Amino acid sequence: MRASLTAIAILAALALGYAVSCAVRPYRDCWLCDGRGHHRSKRKRKLSRPCRWCSATGKRLRYGRRLWNRARRVHRNAGVAR
Ligand SMILES: [Zn+2]
């Protein structure tokens, strides 16, 4: 019983820390282009076409922040559909 309470407390603390970090830094580097915004072609050794995954910004919204934005949108639009 005591061990499960400790585990729940640890998980809650981790979730809270992740939520705070998502609020402070909502963006992370794009995994496909490593934050450059462009793909590097191997043969020509120069920056080539823009990254489609991040729209050439090099940044992606973090998963927790995307969930938060979706929850906010659902909450905001809740009264409209009725
Ligand atoms: Zn990218």
PDB file of N, CA and C and ligand atoms in Angstrom:
ATOM      1  N   MET A   1       0.833  -1.204   0.000  1.00  0.00           N
ATOM      2  CA  MET A   1       0.000   0.000   0.000  1.00  0.00           C
ATOM      3  C   MET A   1       0.862   1.246   0.000  1.00  0.00           C
ATOM      4  N   ARG A   2       1.861   1.226   0.900  1.00  0.00           N
ATOM      5  CA  ARG A   2       2.721   2.407   1.000  1.00  0.00           C
ATOM      6  C   ARG A   2       3.566   2.569  -0.261  1.00  0.00           C
ATOM      7  N   ALA A   3       3.977   1.430  -0.842  1.00  0.00           N
ATOM      8  CA  ALA A   3       4.789   1.502  -2.059  1.00  0.00           C
ATOM      9  C   ALA A   3       3.981   2.070  -3.214  1.00  0.00           C
ATOM     10  N   SER A   4       2.706   1.680  -3.310  1.00  0.00           N
ATOM     11  CA  SER A   4       1.883   2.185  -4.415  1.00  0.00           C
ATOM     12  C   SER A   4       1.626   3.683  -4.251  1.00  0.00           C
ATOM     13  N   LEU A   5       1.461   4.129  -3.009  1.00  0.00           N
ATOM     14  CA  LEU A   5       1.282   5.566  -2.777  1.00  0.00           C
ATOM     15  C   LEU A   5       2.532   6.332  -3.200  1.00  0.00           C
ATOM     16  N   THR A   6       3.688   5.771  -2.880  1.00  0.00           N
ATOM     17  CA  THR A   6       4.940   6.412  -3.287  1.00  0.00           C
ATOM     18  C   THR A   6       5.050   6.470  -4.802  1.00  0.00           C
ATOM     19  N   ALA A   7       4.660   5.359  -5.454  1.00  0.00           N
ATOM     20  CA  ALA A   7       4.733   5.331  -6.923  1.00  0.00           C
ATOM     21  C   ALA A   7       3.802   6.374  -7.529  1.00  0.00           C
ATOM     22  N   ILE A   8       2.592   6.502  -6.973  1.00  0.00           N
ATOM     23  CA  ILE A   8       1.644   7.498  -7.484  1.00  0.00           C
ATOM     24  C   ILE A   8       2.195   8.905  -7.287  1.00  0.00           C
ATOM     25  N   ALA A   9       2.810   9.140  -6.121  1.00  0.00           N
ATOM     26  CA  ALA A   9       3.376  10.468  -5.856  1.00  0.00           C
ATOM     27  C   ALA A   9       4.495  10.785  -6.839  1.00  0.00           C
ATOM     28  N   ILE A  10       5.341   9.782  -7.126  1.00  0.00           N
ATOM     29  CA  ILE A  10       6.455   9.994  -8.066  1.00  0.00           C
ATOM     30  C   ILE A  10       5.916  10.277  -9.467  1.00  0.00           C
ATOM     31  N   LEU A  11       4.914   9.485  -9.894  1.00  0.00           N
ATOM     32  CA  LEU A  11       4.333   9.696 -11.224  1.00  0.00           C
ATOM     33  C   LEU A  11       3.678  11.073 -11.318  1.00  0.00           C
ATOM     34  N   ALA A  12       2.978  11.492 -10.257  1.00  0.00           N
ATOM     35  CA  ALA A  12       2.334  12.806 -10.268  1.00  0.00           C
ATOM     36  C   ALA A  12       3.390  13.905 -10.357  1.00  0.00           C
ATOM     37  N   ALA A  13       4.498  13.732  -9.624  1.00  0.00           N
ATOM     38  CA  ALA A  13       5.560  14.734  -9.667  1.00  0.00           C
ATOM     39  C   ALA A  13       6.182  14.796 -11.063  1.00  0.00           C
ATOM     40  N   LEU A  14       6.381  13.624 -11.690  1.00  0.00           N
ATOM     41  CA  LEU A  14       6.941  13.599 -13.047  1.00  0.00           C
ATOM     42  C   LEU A  14       5.991  14.276 -14.030  1.00  0.00           C
ATOM     43  N   ALA A  15       4.689  13.984 -13.908  1.00  0.00           N
ATOM     44  CA  ALA A  15       3.710  14.590 -14.821  1.00  0.00           C
ATOM     45  C   ALA A  15       3.674  16.095 -14.633  1.00  0.00           C
ATOM     46  N   LEU A  16       3.750  16.536 -13.385  1.00  0.00           N
ATOM     47  CA  LEU A  16       3.733  17.971 -13.119  1.00  0.00           C
ATOM     48  C   LEU A  16       4.985  18.633 -13.697  1.00  0.00           C
ATOM     49  N   GLY A  17       6.125  17.983 -13.525  1.00  0.00           N
ATOM     50  CA  GLY A  17       7.368  18.533 -14.070  1.00  0.00           C
ATOM     51  C   GLY A  17       7.320  18.615 -15.583  1.00  0.00           C
ATOM     52  N   TYR A  18       6.742  17.569 -16.215  1.00  0.00           N
ATOM     53  CA  TYR A  18       6.628  17.594 -17.676  1.00  0.00           C
ATOM     54  C   TYR A  18       5.691  18.701 -18.126  1.00  0.00           C
ATOM     55  N   ALA A  19       4.578  18.889 -17.395  1.00  0.00           N
ATOM     56  CA  ALA A  19       3.629  19.937 -17.761  1.00  0.00           C
ATOM     57  C   ALA A  19       4.285  21.308 -17.637  1.00  0.00           C
ATOM     58  N   VAL A  20       5.054  21.514 -16.570  1.00  0.00           N
ATOM     59  CA  VAL A  20       5.726  22.805 -16.390  1.00  0.00           C
ATOM     60  C   VAL A  20       6.753  23.023 -17.490  1.00  0.00           C
ATOM     61  N   SER A  21       7.505  21.973 -17.834  1.00  0.00           N
ATOM     62  CA  SER A  21       8.519  22.131 -18.882  1.00  0.00           C
ATOM     63  C   SER A  21       7.871  22.390 -20.234  1.00  0.00           C
ATOM     64  N   CYS A  22       6.691  21.808 -20.480  1.00  0.00           N
ATOM     65  CA  CYS A  22       5.972  22.076 -21.725  1.00  0.00           C
ATOM     66  C   CYS A  22       5.450  23.506 -21.752  1.00  0.00           C
ATOM     67  N   ALA A  23       5.094  24.035 -20.572  1.00  0.00           N
ATOM     68  CA  ALA A  23       4.610  25.410 -20.518  1.00  0.00           C
ATOM     69  C   ALA A  23       5.763  26.388 -20.729  1.00  0.00           C
ATOM     70  N   VAL A  24       6.936  26.054 -20.195  1.00  0.00           N
ATOM     71  CA  VAL A  24       8.082  26.958 -20.311  1.00  0.00           C
ATOM     72  C   VAL A  24       8.684  26.886 -21.702  1.00  0.00           C
ATOM     73  N   ARG A  25       8.874  25.671 -22.208  1.00  0.00           N
ATOM     74  CA  ARG A  25       9.469  25.493 -23.536  1.00  0.00           C
ATOM     75  C   ARG A  25       8.533  24.648 -24.389  1.00  0.00           C
ATOM     76  N   PRO A  26       7.548  25.271 -25.078  1.00  0.00           N
ATOM     77  CA  PRO A  26       6.568  24.485 -25.832  1.00  0.00           C
ATOM     78  C   PRO A  26       7.126  23.855 -27.105  1.00  0.00           C
ATOM     79  N   TYR A  27       8.265  24.327 -27.580  1.00  0.00           N
ATOM     80  CA  TYR A  27       8.804  23.813 -28.837  1.00  0.00           C
ATOM     81  C   TYR A  27      10.072  23.002 -28.603  1.00  0.00           C
ATOM     82  N   ARG A  28      10.281  22.045 -29.469  1.00  0.00           N
ATOM     83  CA  ARG A  28      11.533  21.296 -29.475  1.00  0.00           C
ATOM     84  C   ARG A  28      12.021  21.230 -30.912  1.00  0.00           C
ATOM     85  N   ASP A  29      13.275  20.843 -31.074  1.00  0.00           N
ATOM     86  CA  ASP A  29      13.824  20.758 -32.424  1.00  0.00           C
ATOM     87  C   ASP A  29      13.125  19.656 -33.203  1.00  0.00           C
ATOM     88  N   CYS A  30      12.956  19.897 -34.489  1.00  0.00           N
ATOM     89  CA  CYS A  30      12.348  18.904 -35.365  1.00  0.00           C
ATOM     90  C   CYS A  30      13.236  17.665 -35.411  1.00  0.00           C
ATOM     91  N   TRP A  31      12.611  16.485 -35.315  1.00  0.00           N
ATOM     92  CA  TRP A  31      13.402  15.253 -35.283  1.00  0.00           C
ATOM     93  C   TRP A  31      13.924  14.897 -36.663  1.00  0.00           C
ATOM     94  N   LEU A  32      13.275  15.432 -37.699  1.00  0.00           N
ATOM     95  CA  LEU A  32      13.665  15.013 -39.041  1.00  0.00           C
ATOM     96  C   LEU A  32      14.849  15.827 -39.565  1.00  0.00           C
ATOM     97  N   CYS A  33      14.876  17.128 -39.275  1.00  0.00           N
ATOM     98  CA  CYS A  33      15.944  17.976 -39.806  1.00  0.00           C
ATOM     99  C   CYS A  33      16.842  18.513 -38.687  1.00  0.00           C
ATOM    100  N   ASP A  34      16.659  18.052 -37.444  1.00  0.00           N
ATOM    101  CA  ASP A  34      17.468  18.477 -36.294  1.00  0.00           C
ATOM    102  C   ASP A  34      17.425  19.984 -36.079  1.00  0.00           C
ATOM    103  N   GLY A  35      16.289  20.607 -36.323  1.00  0.00           N
ATOM    104  CA  GLY A  35      16.134  22.029 -36.038  1.00  0.00           C
ATOM    105  C   GLY A  35      16.679  22.946 -37.107  1.00  0.00           C
ATOM    106  N   ARG A  36      17.147  22.407 -38.225  1.00  0.00           N
ATOM    107  CA  ARG A  36      17.705  23.274 -39.276  1.00  0.00           C
ATOM    108  C   ARG A  36      16.610  23.831 -40.192  1.00  0.00           C
ATOM    109  N   GLY A  37      15.515  23.077 -40.354  1.00  0.00           N
ATOM    110  CA  GLY A  37      14.439  23.521 -41.214  1.00  0.00           C
ATOM    111  C   GLY A  37      14.613  23.076 -42.657  1.00  0.00           C
ATOM    112  N   HIS A  38      15.777  22.555 -42.974  1.00  0.00           N
ATOM    113  CA  HIS A  38      16.040  22.074 -44.332  1.00  0.00           C
ATOM    114  C   HIS A  38      16.697  20.714 -44.263  1.00  0.00           C
ATOM    115  N   HIS A  39      16.513  19.967 -45.306  1.00  0.00           N
ATOM    116  CA  HIS A  39      17.198  18.687 -45.414  1.00  0.00           C
ATOM    117  C   HIS A  39      18.538  18.888 -46.100  1.00  0.00           C
ATOM    118  N   ARG A  40      19.521  18.180 -45.604  1.00  0.00           N
ATOM    119  CA  ARG A  40      20.835  18.270 -46.215  1.00  0.00           C
ATOM    120  C   ARG A  40      20.977  17.130 -47.220  1.00  0.00           C
ATOM    121  N   SER A  41      21.278  17.471 -48.418  1.00  0.00           N
ATOM    122  CA  SER A  41      21.467  16.430 -49.413  1.00  0.00           C
ATOM    123  C   SER A  41      22.869  15.858 -49.266  1.00  0.00           C
ATOM    124  N   LYS A  42      22.985  14.571 -49.431  1.00  0.00           N
ATOM    125  CA  LYS A  42      24.259  13.917 -49.156  1.00  0.00           C
ATOM    126  C   LYS A  42      25.277  14.141 -50.278  1.00  0.00           C
ATOM    127  N   ARG A  43      24.803  14.270 -51.493  1.00  0.00           N
ATOM    128  CA  ARG A  43      25.744  14.374 -52.610  1.00  0.00           C
ATOM    129  C   ARG A  43      26.264  15.794 -52.796  1.00  0.00           C
ATOM    130  N   LYS A  44      25.354  16.788 -52.693  1.00  0.00           N
ATOM    131  CA  LYS A  44      25.764  18.143 -53.051  1.00  0.00           C
ATOM    132  C   LYS A  44      26.389  18.918 -51.884  1.00  0.00           C
ATOM    133  N   ARG A  45      26.245  18.421 -50.639  1.00  0.00           N
ATOM    134  CA  ARG A  45      26.801  19.072 -49.451  1.00  0.00           C
ATOM    135  C   ARG A  45      26.324  20.505 -49.280  1.00  0.00           C
ATOM    136  N   LYS A  46      25.056  20.727 -49.507  1.00  0.00           N
ATOM    137  CA  LYS A  46      24.478  22.034 -49.238  1.00  0.00           C
ATOM    138  C   LYS A  46      23.052  21.833 -48.751  1.00  0.00           C
ATOM    139  N   LEU A  47      22.487  22.878 -48.171  1.00  0.00           N
ATOM    140  CA  LEU A  47      21.112  22.788 -47.696  1.00  0.00           C
ATOM    141  C   LEU A  47      20.191  22.740 -48.898  1.00  0.00           C
ATOM    142  N   SER A  48      19.319  21.761 -48.905  1.00  0.00           N
ATOM    143  CA  SER A  48      18.444  21.604 -50.057  1.00  0.00           C
ATOM    144  C   SER A  48      17.012  21.930 -49.672  1.00  0.00           C
ATOM    145  N   ARG A  49      16.074  21.128 -50.062  1.00  0.00           N
ATOM    146  CA  ARG A  49      14.649  21.451 -49.938  1.00  0.00           C
ATOM    147  C   ARG A  49      14.235  21.650 -48.476  1.00  0.00           C
ATOM    148  N   PRO A  50      13.227  22.518 -48.262  1.00  0.00           N
ATOM    149  CA  PRO A  50      12.750  22.758 -46.903  1.00  0.00           C
ATOM    150  C   PRO A  50      12.076  21.528 -46.313  1.00  0.00           C
ATOM    151  N   CYS A  51      12.110  21.437 -45.001  1.00  0.00           N
ATOM    152  CA  CYS A  51      11.538  20.291 -44.299  1.00  0.00           C
ATOM    153  C   CYS A  51      10.019  20.399 -44.313  1.00  0.00           C
ATOM    154  N   ARG A  52       9.363  19.325 -44.713  1.00  0.00           N
ATOM    155  CA  ARG A  52       7.903  19.344 -44.752  1.00  0.00           C
ATOM    156  C   ARG A  52       7.305  19.064 -43.383  1.00  0.00           C
ATOM    157  N   TRP A  53       8.045  18.367 -42.528  1.00  0.00           N
ATOM    158  CA  TRP A  53       7.522  17.975 -41.227  1.00  0.00           C
ATOM    159  C   TRP A  53       7.309  19.183 -40.319  1.00  0.00           C
ATOM    160  N   CYS A  54       8.218  20.162 -40.389  1.00  0.00           N
ATOM    161  CA  CYS A  54       8.133  21.326 -39.511  1.00  0.00           C
ATOM    162  C   CYS A  54       7.859  22.597 -40.304  1.00  0.00           C
ATOM    163  N   SER A  55       7.522  22.504 -41.584  1.00  0.00           N
ATOM    164  CA  SER A  55       7.268  23.662 -42.452  1.00  0.00           C
ATOM    165  C   SER A  55       8.457  24.604 -42.490  1.00  0.00           C
ATOM    166  N   ALA A  56       9.658  24.059 -42.485  1.00  0.00           N
ATOM    167  CA  ALA A  56      10.920  24.794 -42.611  1.00  0.00           C
ATOM    168  C   ALA A  56      11.187  25.716 -41.429  1.00  0.00           C
ATOM    169  N   THR A  57      10.514  25.515 -40.301  1.00  0.00           N
ATOM    170  CA  THR A  57      10.803  26.326 -39.119  1.00  0.00           C
ATOM    171  C   THR A  57      11.867  25.682 -38.247  1.00  0.00           C
ATOM    172  N   GLY A  58      12.044  24.375 -38.348  1.00  0.00           N
ATOM    173  CA  GLY A  58      12.998  23.682 -37.497  1.00  0.00           C
ATOM    174  C   GLY A  58      12.466  23.376 -36.115  1.00  0.00           C
ATOM    175  N   LYS A  59      11.249  23.800 -35.816  1.00  0.00           N
ATOM    176  CA  LYS A  59      10.673  23.592 -34.485  1.00  0.00           C
ATOM    177  C   LYS A  59       9.368  22.826 -34.592  1.00  0.00           C
ATOM    178  N   ARG A  60       9.108  22.001 -33.602  1.00  0.00           N
ATOM    179  CA  ARG A  60       7.856  21.272 -33.505  1.00  0.00           C
ATOM    180  C   ARG A  60       7.275  21.474 -32.115  1.00  0.00           C
ATOM    181  N   LEU A  61       5.941  21.523 -32.042  1.00  0.00           N
ATOM    182  CA  LEU A  61       5.292  21.591 -30.741  1.00  0.00           C
ATOM    183  C   LEU A  61       5.538  20.280 -30.000  1.00  0.00           C
ATOM    184  N   ARG A  62       5.825  20.378 -28.713  1.00  0.00           N
ATOM    185  CA  ARG A  62       6.024  19.154 -27.935  1.00  0.00           C
ATOM    186  C   ARG A  62       4.687  18.470 -27.738  1.00  0.00           C
ATOM    187  N   TYR A  63       4.728  17.153 -27.461  1.00  0.00           N
ATOM    188  CA  TYR A  63       3.514  16.353 -27.414  1.00  0.00           C
ATOM    189  C   TYR A  63       2.584  16.831 -26.304  1.00  0.00           C
ATOM    190  N   GLY A  64       3.135  17.136 -25.143  1.00  0.00           N
ATOM    191  CA  GLY A  64       2.305  17.594 -24.031  1.00  0.00           C
ATOM    192  C   GLY A  64       1.624  18.913 -24.335  1.00  0.00           C
ATOM    193  N   ARG A  65       2.347  19.804 -25.013  1.00  0.00           N
ATOM    194  CA  ARG A  65       1.772  21.094 -25.361  1.00  0.00           C
ATOM    195  C   ARG A  65       0.661  20.939 -26.404  1.00  0.00           C
ATOM    196  N   ARG A  66       0.845  19.983 -27.340  1.00  0.00           N
ATOM    197  CA  ARG A  66      -0.193  19.736 -28.345  1.00  0.00           C
ATOM    198  C   ARG A  66      -1.467  19.226 -27.676  1.00  0.00           C
ATOM    199  N   LEU A  67      -1.292  18.318 -26.698  1.00  0.00           N
ATOM    200  CA  LEU A  67      -2.450  17.831 -25.943  1.00  0.00           C
ATOM    201  C   LEU A  67      -3.140  18.980 -25.218  1.00  0.00           C
ATOM    202  N   TRP A  68      -2.341  19.869 -24.610  1.00  0.00           N
ATOM    203  CA  TRP A  68      -2.887  21.004 -23.867  1.00  0.00           C
ATOM    204  C   TRP A  68      -3.678  21.915 -24.805  1.00  0.00           C
ATOM    205  N   ASN A  69      -3.113  22.215 -25.994  1.00  0.00           N
ATOM    206  CA  ASN A  69      -3.808  23.074 -26.948  1.00  0.00           C
ATOM    207  C   ASN A  69      -5.118  22.436 -27.398  1.00  0.00           C
ATOM    208  N   ARG A  70      -5.107  21.122 -27.630  1.00  0.00           N
ATOM    209  CA  ARG A  70      -6.325  20.446 -28.060  1.00  0.00           C
ATOM    210  C   ARG A  70      -7.382  20.491 -26.961  1.00  0.00           C
ATOM    211  N   ALA A  71      -6.946  20.286 -25.723  1.00  0.00           N
ATOM    212  CA  ALA A  71      -7.895  20.350 -24.602  1.00  0.00           C
ATOM    213  C   ALA A  71      -8.492  21.742 -24.474  1.00  0.00           C
ATOM    214  N   ARG A  72      -7.661  22.761 -24.655  1.00  0.00           N
ATOM    215  CA  ARG A  72      -8.158  24.145 -24.586  1.00  0.00           C
ATOM    216  C   ARG A  72      -9.184  24.405 -25.687  1.00  0.00           C
ATOM    217  N   ARG A  73      -8.893  23.884 -26.915  1.00  0.00           N
ATOM    218  CA  ARG A  73      -9.793  24.105 -28.037  1.00  0.00           C
ATOM    219  C   ARG A  73     -11.136  23.423 -27.785  1.00  0.00           C
ATOM    220  N   VAL A  74     -11.090  22.184 -27.281  1.00  0.00           N
ATOM    221  CA  VAL A  74     -12.322  21.452 -26.983  1.00  0.00           C
ATOM    222  C   VAL A  74     -13.123  22.193 -25.926  1.00  0.00           C
ATOM    223  N   HIS A  75     -12.432  22.682 -24.911  1.00  0.00           N
ATOM    224  CA  HIS A  75     -13.112  23.395 -23.837  1.00  0.00           C
ATOM    225  C   HIS A  75     -13.741  24.690 -24.352  1.00  0.00           C
ATOM    226  N   ARG A  76     -13.013  25.396 -25.229  1.00  0.00           N
ATOM    227  CA  ARG A  76     -13.497  26.679 -25.738  1.00  0.00           C
ATOM    228  C   ARG A  76     -14.706  26.482 -26.644  1.00  0.00           C
ATOM    229  N   ASN A  77     -14.679  25.395 -27.448  1.00  0.00           N
ATOM    230  CA  ASN A  77     -15.769  25.177 -28.411  1.00  0.00           C
ATOM    231  C   ASN A  77     -16.910  24.374 -27.814  1.00  0.00           C
ATOM    232  N   ALA A  78     -16.863  24.064 -26.542  1.00  0.00           N
ATOM    233  CA  ALA A  78     -17.866  23.175 -25.943  1.00  0.00           C
ATOM    234  C   ALA A  78     -19.261  23.779 -26.022  1.00  0.00           C
ATOM    235  N   GLY A  79     -19.399  25.090 -25.843  1.00  0.00           N
ATOM    236  CA  GLY A  79     -20.726  25.682 -25.810  1.00  0.00           C
ATOM    237  C   GLY A  79     -21.282  25.976 -27.190  1.00  0.00           C
ATOM    238  N   VAL A  80     -20.472  25.916 -28.236  1.00  0.00           N
ATOM    239  CA  VAL A  80     -20.908  26.357 -29.557  1.00  0.00           C
ATOM    240  C   VAL A  80     -21.809  25.326 -30.215  1.00  0.00           C
ATOM    241  N   ALA A  81     -21.492  24.036 -30.042  1.00  0.00           N
ATOM    242  CA  ALA A  81     -22.173  22.980 -30.794  1.00  0.00           C
ATOM    243  C   ALA A  81     -23.602  22.769 -30.332  1.00  0.00           C
ATOM    244  N   ARG A  82     -23.969  23.240 -29.158  1.00  0.00           N
ATOM    245  CA  ARG A  82     -25.302  22.945 -28.659  1.00  0.00           C
ATOM    246  C   ARG A  82     -26.413  23.709 -29.286  1.00  0.00           C
TER     247      ARG A  82
HETATM  248 ZN    ZN B   1      12.068  19.680 -39.819  1.00  0.00          ZN
END
